[in-house]
Coordinates of C-alpha atoms and ligand atoms in Angstrom, one line a residue:
Chain A
X1 CA -8.1 -13.4 10.4
X2 CA -7.3 -15.2 7.2
X3 CA -6.4 -12.7 4.5
X4 CA -6.8 -15.5 1.9
X5 CA -10.6 -15.0 2.2
X6 CA -10.3 -11.6 0.5
X7 CA -8.4 -12.7 -2.6
X8 CA -9.2 -14.4 -5.9
X9 CA -7.4 -17.5 -5.0
X10 CA -7.3 -18.8 -8.5
X11 CA -4.9 -16.0 -9.4
X12 CA -2.4 -16.7 -6.6
X13 CA 0.5 -17.0 -6.0
X14 CA 0.8 -13.5 -7.4
X15 CA 3.3 -12.4 -9.9
X16 CA 5.3 -10.0 -7.7
X17 CA 8.9 -11.0 -7.2
X18 CA 10.0 -12.8 -4.0
X19 CA 10.2 -10.2 -1.2
X20 CA 8.4 -7.5 -3.1
X21 CA 6.8 -5.0 -0.7
X22 CA 3.7 -4.6 -2.8
X23 CA 2.5 -7.9 -1.4
X24 CA 2.8 -6.6 2.1
X25 CA 0.7 -3.5 1.2
X26 CA -2.0 -5.9 -0.1
X27 CA -1.7 -7.9 3.1
X28 CA -2.3 -4.9 5.3
X29 CA -5.1 -3.5 3.1
X30 CA -7.0 -6.8 3.4
X31 CA -6.7 -6.7 7.2
X32 CA -7.9 -3.1 7.2
X33 CA -11.0 -4.0 5.1
X34 CA -11.7 -6.8 7.5
X35 CA -11.2 -4.5 10.5
X36 CA -13.7 -2.0 9.1
X37 CA -16.2 -4.8 8.3
X38 CA -16.6 -3.5 4.8
X39 CA -18.6 -5.7 2.4
X40 CA -16.6 -6.8 -0.7
X41 CA -19.5 -5.6 -2.8
X42 CA -19.1 -2.0 -1.6
X43 CA -15.5 -1.7 -2.5
X44 CA -14.1 -0.6 -5.9
X45 CA -10.4 -0.9 -6.5
X46 CA -9.1 1.1 -9.5
X47 CA -5.5 0.8 -10.6
X48 CA -3.4 2.2 -13.4
X49 CA -0.4 0.3 -14.8
X50 CA 2.7 -0.9 -13.0
X51 CA 3.7 -3.8 -10.7
X52 CA 1.7 -2.0 -8.0
X53 CA -1.4 -1.8 -10.2
X54 CA -1.5 -5.6 -10.5
X55 CA -3.1 -5.5 -7.1
X56 CA -6.5 -5.1 -8.8
X57 CA -6.2 -8.6 -10.2
X58 CA -6.0 -10.2 -6.8
X59 CA -8.6 -8.6 -4.6
X60 CA -12.0 -10.1 -4.5
X61 CA -13.8 -6.6 -4.8
X62 CA -15.1 -4.8 -7.8
X63 CA -11.9 -3.9 -9.7
X64 CA -10.8 -1.9 -12.7
X65 CA -7.3 -2.1 -14.2
X66 CA -7.0 1.0 -16.3
X67 CA -4.3 3.2 -17.9
X68 CA -1.0 4.2 -16.5
X69 CA -1.4 7.4 -14.4
X70 CA -5.2 7.6 -15.0
X71 CA -6.6 5.5 -12.2
X72 CA -7.8 8.5 -10.2
X73 CA -9.6 9.8 -13.3
X74 CA -11.6 6.6 -13.6
X75 CA -12.1 6.5 -9.9
X76 CA -13.5 10.0 -10.0
X77 CA -16.2 8.9 -12.5
X78 CA -17.2 5.9 -10.4
X79 CA -17.4 7.9 -7.2
X80 CA -19.5 10.7 -8.8
X81 CA -22.0 8.2 -10.2
X82 CA -22.0 5.8 -7.3
X83 CA -21.1 7.9 -4.2
X84 CA -22.1 5.1 -1.8
X85 CA -19.1 2.9 -2.9
X86 CA -15.7 2.9 -1.2
X87 CA -13.0 3.8 -3.8
X88 CA -9.5 2.5 -3.2
X89 CA -6.8 3.5 -5.6
X90 CA -3.3 1.9 -5.2
X91 CA -0.7 3.5 -7.4
X92 CA 3.0 3.2 -8.0
X93 CA 5.3 6.2 -7.4
X94 CA 5.6 6.8 -11.2
X95 CA 1.9 6.1 -11.7
X96 CA 0.8 8.5 -9.0
X97 CA 3.3 11.3 -9.3
X98 CA 5.0 11.2 -12.7
X99 CA 2.4 10.5 -15.5
X100 CA -0.4 10.8 -13.0
X101 CA 0.8 13.8 -11.1
X102 CA -1.9 16.1 -12.6
X103 CA -4.7 13.8 -11.7
X104 CA -3.2 13.5 -8.2
X105 CA -3.1 17.2 -7.5
X106 CA -6.6 17.8 -8.8
X107 CA -8.2 14.9 -7.0
X108 CA -6.5 16.3 -3.8
X109 CA -7.8 19.8 -4.6
X110 CA -11.3 18.7 -5.1
X111 CA -11.2 16.6 -2.0
X112 CA -12.9 13.6 -3.7
X113 CA -13.8 10.9 -1.2
X114 CA -11.3 8.4 -2.4
X115 CA -8.4 6.6 -0.7
X116 CA -5.2 6.8 -2.7
X117 CA -2.3 4.5 -1.8
X118 CA 1.1 5.4 -3.2
X119 CA 3.2 2.2 -3.2
X120 CA 6.5 4.0 -3.3
X121 CA 9.4 1.7 -4.3
X122 CA 11.3 4.8 -5.5
X123 CA 11.6 3.3 -9.0
X124 CA 9.7 2.1 -12.1
X125 CA 9.5 -1.6 -11.3
X126 CA 7.4 -2.9 -14.1
X127 CA 9.5 -1.3 -16.9
X128 CA 12.9 -2.4 -15.6
X129 CA 14.2 0.2 -13.1
X130 CA 14.0 3.7 -14.4
X131 CA 14.1 6.5 -11.8
X132 CA 10.9 8.2 -10.8
X133 CA 10.0 11.7 -9.4
X134 CA 10.2 10.0 -5.9
X135 CA 13.7 8.4 -6.4
X136 CA 15.7 11.4 -5.3
X137 CA 19.3 12.5 -6.0
X138 CA 21.9 9.7 -5.9
X139 CA 19.5 6.9 -6.7
X140 CA 21.0 4.6 -9.3
X141 CA 18.6 3.4 -12.0
X142 CA 18.8 2.1 -15.6
X143 CA 18.2 5.7 -16.7
X144 CA 20.6 7.1 -14.2
X145 CA 23.7 4.8 -14.2
X146 CA 25.7 7.5 -12.4
X147 CA 23.0 8.3 -9.9
X148 CA 20.0 10.6 -10.5
X149 CA 20.4 14.3 -10.1
X150 CA 16.7 14.9 -9.9
X151 CA 15.3 16.2 -6.6
X152 CA 12.4 14.2 -5.4
X153 CA 8.8 15.3 -4.5
X154 CA 7.8 14.9 -0.9
X155 CA 4.5 13.2 -1.5
X156 CA 3.2 14.4 1.9
X157 CA 4.0 18.1 1.2
X158 CA 2.5 17.7 -2.2
X159 CA -0.7 16.1 -1.0
X160 CA -1.1 18.7 1.8
X161 CA -0.4 21.7 -0.5
X162 CA -2.8 20.4 -3.1
X163 CA -5.7 20.0 -0.6
X164 CA -5.8 16.4 0.5
X165 CA -7.6 16.1 3.8
X166 CA -5.8 13.0 5.1
X167 CA -2.1 12.2 4.4
X168 CA 0.1 9.6 6.1
X169 CA 3.4 7.9 5.4
X170 CA 4.8 4.6 6.6
X171 CA 6.7 1.6 5.3
X172 CA 6.2 -2.1 4.7
X173 CA 8.3 -2.8 7.8
X174 CA 5.8 -1.0 10.0
X175 CA 2.9 -3.3 9.3
X176 CA 0.7 -2.5 12.2
X177 CA 1.1 1.3 11.6
X178 CA 0.3 0.6 7.9
X179 CA -3.0 -1.1 8.7
X180 CA -3.9 1.7 11.1
X181 CA -3.2 4.4 8.5
X182 CA -5.2 2.5 5.8
X183 CA -8.1 2.2 8.2
X184 CA -7.8 5.9 9.0
X185 CA -7.7 6.7 5.3
X186 CA -10.6 4.6 4.3
X187 CA -12.8 5.9 7.2
X188 CA -11.9 9.5 6.4
X189 CA -14.4 11.4 4.4
X190 CA -12.4 13.3 1.7
X191 CA -9.3 12.7 -0.3
X192 CA -6.9 10.4 1.7
X193 CA -3.4 9.6 0.7
X194 CA -1.3 6.9 2.3
X195 CA 2.3 6.7 1.1
X196 CA 4.0 3.4 1.8
X197 CA 7.7 2.8 1.2
X198 CA 7.7 -0.6 -0.5
X199 CA 10.8 -2.5 -1.3
X200 CA 11.6 -3.5 -4.9
X201 CA 14.5 -5.9 -4.4
X202 CA 14.7 -6.8 -8.1
X203 CA 15.4 -3.3 -9.5
X204 CA 15.8 -0.7 -6.8
X205 CA 17.6 -3.2 -4.6
X206 CA 20.0 -4.5 -7.3
X207 CA 20.8 -1.1 -8.7
X208 CA 21.5 0.4 -5.3
X209 CA 23.2 -2.5 -3.5
X210 CA 20.7 -2.5 -0.7
X211 CA 20.9 -6.2 0.0
X212 CA 17.9 -8.5 -0.1
X213 CA 14.3 -7.9 1.0
X214 CA 14.9 -8.3 4.7
X215 CA 17.9 -5.9 4.5
X216 CA 15.7 -3.4 2.7
X217 CA 13.1 -3.6 5.5
X218 CA 15.8 -3.0 8.1
X219 CA 16.7 0.2 6.2
X220 CA 13.1 1.3 6.4
X221 CA 13.2 0.6 10.1
X222 CA 16.5 2.5 10.6
X223 CA 16.1 5.4 8.2
X224 CA 12.6 6.6 9.3
X225 CA 11.1 7.8 12.6
X226 CA 7.7 8.7 13.9
X227 CA 6.7 12.4 13.8
X228 CA 6.9 13.9 17.2
X229 CA 9.4 11.2 18.5
X230 CA 12.6 11.9 20.4
X231 CA 14.4 9.9 17.7
X232 CA 13.3 12.2 15.0
X233 CA 14.0 15.4 17.0
X234 CA 17.5 14.1 17.7
X235 CA 18.1 12.8 14.1
X236 CA 16.5 15.3 11.7
X237 CA 18.0 13.5 8.7
X238 CA 15.6 10.6 9.3
X239 CA 12.5 10.4 7.1
X240 CA 9.4 11.2 9.1
X241 CA 6.5 8.7 9.3
X242 CA 3.1 9.4 10.6
X243 CA -0.1 11.3 9.9
X244 CA 0.7 14.6 8.3
X245 CA -2.8 15.8 7.6
X246 CA -6.1 14.9 9.1
X247 CA -8.7 17.6 8.8
X248 CA -12.4 17.9 8.0
X249 CA -13.6 19.7 4.8
X250 CA -16.6 19.4 2.5
X251 CA -15.8 16.7 0.0
X252 CA -16.6 17.1 -3.7
X253 CA -19.4 14.6 -3.7
X254 CA -21.2 16.4 -0.9
X255 CA -20.8 19.7 -2.6
X256 CA -22.1 18.2 -5.8
X257 CA -25.1 16.6 -4.1
X258 CA -26.0 20.0 -2.6
X259 CA -25.7 21.7 -6.0
X260 CA -28.1 19.1 -7.5
X261 CA -30.6 19.5 -4.6
X262 CA -30.7 23.3 -5.1
X263 CA -31.0 23.0 -8.8
X264 CA -33.9 20.6 -8.5
X265 CA -35.7 23.1 -6.2
X266 CA -35.3 25.9 -8.6
X267 CA -36.3 24.0 -11.7
X268 CA -38.4 21.1 -10.5
X269 CA -39.3 19.9 -13.9
X270 CA -35.8 19.5 -15.4
Chain B
X1 CA 0.0 -22.0 18.6
X2 CA -0.5 -23.3 15.0
X3 CA 1.6 -21.9 12.2
X4 CA 0.2 -22.7 8.8
X5 CA 2.5 -22.0 5.9
X6 CA 0.9 -22.2 2.5
X7 CA 4.0 -23.5 0.7
X8 CA 2.7 -23.2 -2.8
X9 CA 2.4 -19.4 -2.3
X10 CA 5.6 -18.9 -0.3
X11 CA 8.5 -17.5 -2.4
X12 CA 11.3 -18.1 0.0
X13 CA 12.0 -14.4 0.5
X14 CA 13.2 -14.9 4.1
X15 CA 11.3 -12.0 5.6
X16 CA 9.3 -14.0 8.1
X17 CA 12.3 -15.7 9.6
X18 CA 14.4 -12.6 9.6
X19 CA 11.9 -10.7 11.8
X20 CA 10.3 -13.4 13.9
X21 CA 11.2 -12.2 17.4
X22 CA 11.5 -15.8 18.8
X23 CA 13.2 -17.7 16.0
X24 CA 10.3 -20.0 15.4
X25 CA 10.7 -19.9 11.7
X26 CA 13.4 -20.7 9.2
X27 CA 13.9 -20.3 5.5
X28 CA 16.9 -22.1 4.0
X29 CA 18.2 -20.7 0.7
X30 CA 15.9 -21.9 -2.1
X31 CA 13.5 -23.6 0.3
X32 CA 10.1 -22.7 1.5
X33 CA 9.6 -21.2 5.0
X34 CA 9.2 -23.8 7.8
X35 CA 8.1 -23.6 11.4
X36 CA 11.1 -25.1 13.0
X37 CA 10.3 -24.2 16.7
X38 CA 6.5 -24.0 17.1
X39 CA 6.9 -24.1 20.9
X40 CA 8.8 -20.8 20.7
X41 CA 6.0 -19.0 18.8
X42 CA 4.1 -16.4 20.9
X43 CA 1.5 -15.7 18.3
X44 CA 2.6 -12.1 17.9
X45 CA 1.4 -12.2 14.3
X46 CA 4.3 -10.3 12.8
X47 CA 5.2 -12.9 10.3
X48 CA 1.7 -13.2 8.9
X49 CA 1.5 -9.4 8.5
X50 CA 5.0 -9.0 6.9
X51 CA 4.6 -11.9 4.4
X52 CA 4.3 -10.4 1.0
X53 CA 2.8 -13.6 -0.3
X54 CA -0.1 -14.0 2.2
X55 CA 1.4 -17.4 2.9
X56 CA 1.3 -17.6 6.7
X57 CA -1.6 -17.9 9.0
X58 CA -1.2 -18.1 12.8
X59 CA -3.9 -19.7 14.7
X60 CA -4.1 -19.4 18.5
X61 CA -5.1 -22.8 19.8
X62 CA -6.6 -23.0 23.3
X63 CA -5.0 -25.9 25.0
X64 CA -7.2 -27.5 27.7
X65 CA -5.7 -30.1 29.9
Ligands
LIG1 C1 0.8 5.9 -21.1 C2 1.9 4.9 -20.7 N1 3.2 5.4 -20.6 C3 4.1 4.5 -20.2 C4 3.8 3.2 -19.9 C5 4.9 2.3 -19.5 N2 4.9 2.0 -18.1 C6 4.3 1.0 -17.6 S1 4.4 0.8 -15.9 C7 5.4 2.2 -15.9 C8 6.0 2.7 -14.6 C9 5.9 1.8 -13.4 O1 6.4 2.4 -12.3 P1 5.5 2.7 -11.0 O2 4.3 3.5 -11.4 O3 6.4 3.3 -10.0 O4 5.0 1.3 -10.5 P2 5.8 0.0 -10.0 O5 6.0 -0.9 -11.2 O6 7.2 0.5 -9.5 O7 5.0 -0.6 -8.9 C10 5.6 2.8 -17.1 C11 6.4 4.0 -17.4 C12 2.5 2.8 -20.1 N3 2.1 1.6 -19.8 N4 1.6 3.7 -20.4
LIG2 S1 10.1 -5.6 -10.3 FE1 10.2 -4.7 -8.2 S2 8.1 -3.8 -7.9 FE2 8.0 -5.2 -9.6 S3 7.3 -7.2 -8.7 FE3 9.5 -7.2 -8.8 S4 10.2 -6.5 -6.8 FE4 8.1 -5.9 -7.0
LIG3 S1 7.7 -14.1 4.3 FE1 6.2 -15.4 3.3 S2 7.0 -15.7 1.2 FE2 8.7 -14.9 2.5 S3 9.7 -16.8 3.2 FE3 8.2 -16.3 4.8 S4 6.3 -17.4 4.2 FE4 7.6 -17.5 2.4
LIG4 S1 3.6 -15.3 15.2 FE1 5.3 -14.1 15.9 S2 6.5 -15.5 17.2 FE2 5.0 -16.8 16.0 S3 6.2 -17.4 14.2 FE3 5.2 -15.5 13.7 S4 6.6 -13.9 14.1 FE4 7.3 -15.7 15.2
LIG5 MG1 7.4 2.3 -8.5

């Protein structure tokens, strides 16, 4: 397939830095949309603010580029008024779980039928390399020159505890797995979260001496392992990848539609 | 196999060449990616998926003799 058919070519090349993983997330997402055979007109991408959020400018779907941390709130409104549309909400780690943390837990709790993608580069890329709630202890950032002392959220634990009905984690090295998870998430009815470790060579990389983008991808390869694999069993210090949650539950839109049907029966003239 | 590189989108990050399992691609410092050994390409598609700039397309060409 040619992913170039799904982008607004006039805005490319995109503005992400050379080697930025956010472009690889976009690449996989376009393949997933193609695999699912979705019509461009039936997709709405809503983003907040951040390097990650710039994705909305490039895809040839309906798009909204909104406020930092608030993409899920806008997406909720769209989904409730036009339930037939597919809502895809890519967010940065700061966007999703710092300023947007409250929207994230409540969208999870309500089980809104929305696909959230956390493009986790473990840093605030757009604003110059501040640490985020996903950076973790020891990460060096402009706001943590001696290394952060903040413990990190585990986005999968958080999504699960808050009620998300699909939650998966992978990286921009594992591109086939990434496409599979995005396809799983978009097909899933209910709130779906895909966390993707995405390299930011410009800030995270430089501050943490990781080497260039290919080196950062090697680290994703070497520091993660599939849930249920022998490698993970034998090396519990590795970061697990895979599908953490996949369960059926009534989604918010269904519950609301039923409420409306019952209300209409009881008060036919309203 | 046909390896199409959209050079005006390529940002020379080196990812495609670093992970191509057959060494079909190369990216010299400061230069755009190039298919230097098309014969070696197996069409695995890894480079086109990894490329953050959507700059590579692999087309499998049927060769009839
Ligand atoms: C209400 C508000 N607060 C703060 C900012 C400044 N700001 C813009 S992007 C950003 C964080 C970006 O980090 P992340 O969400 O991880 O995305 P990335 O750029 O790393 O993809 C911040 C703090 C803003 N635009 N709006
Ligand atoms: S600053 Fe980091 S996250 Fe932003 S475009 Fe550059 S590499 Fe990507
Ligand atoms: S991965 Fe893409 S952007 Fe990077 S060097 Fe290869 S073709 Fe260019
Ligand atoms: S398709 Fe596979 S073998 Fe061919 S150039 Fe790309 S990575 Fe190398
Ligand atoms: Mg970030």
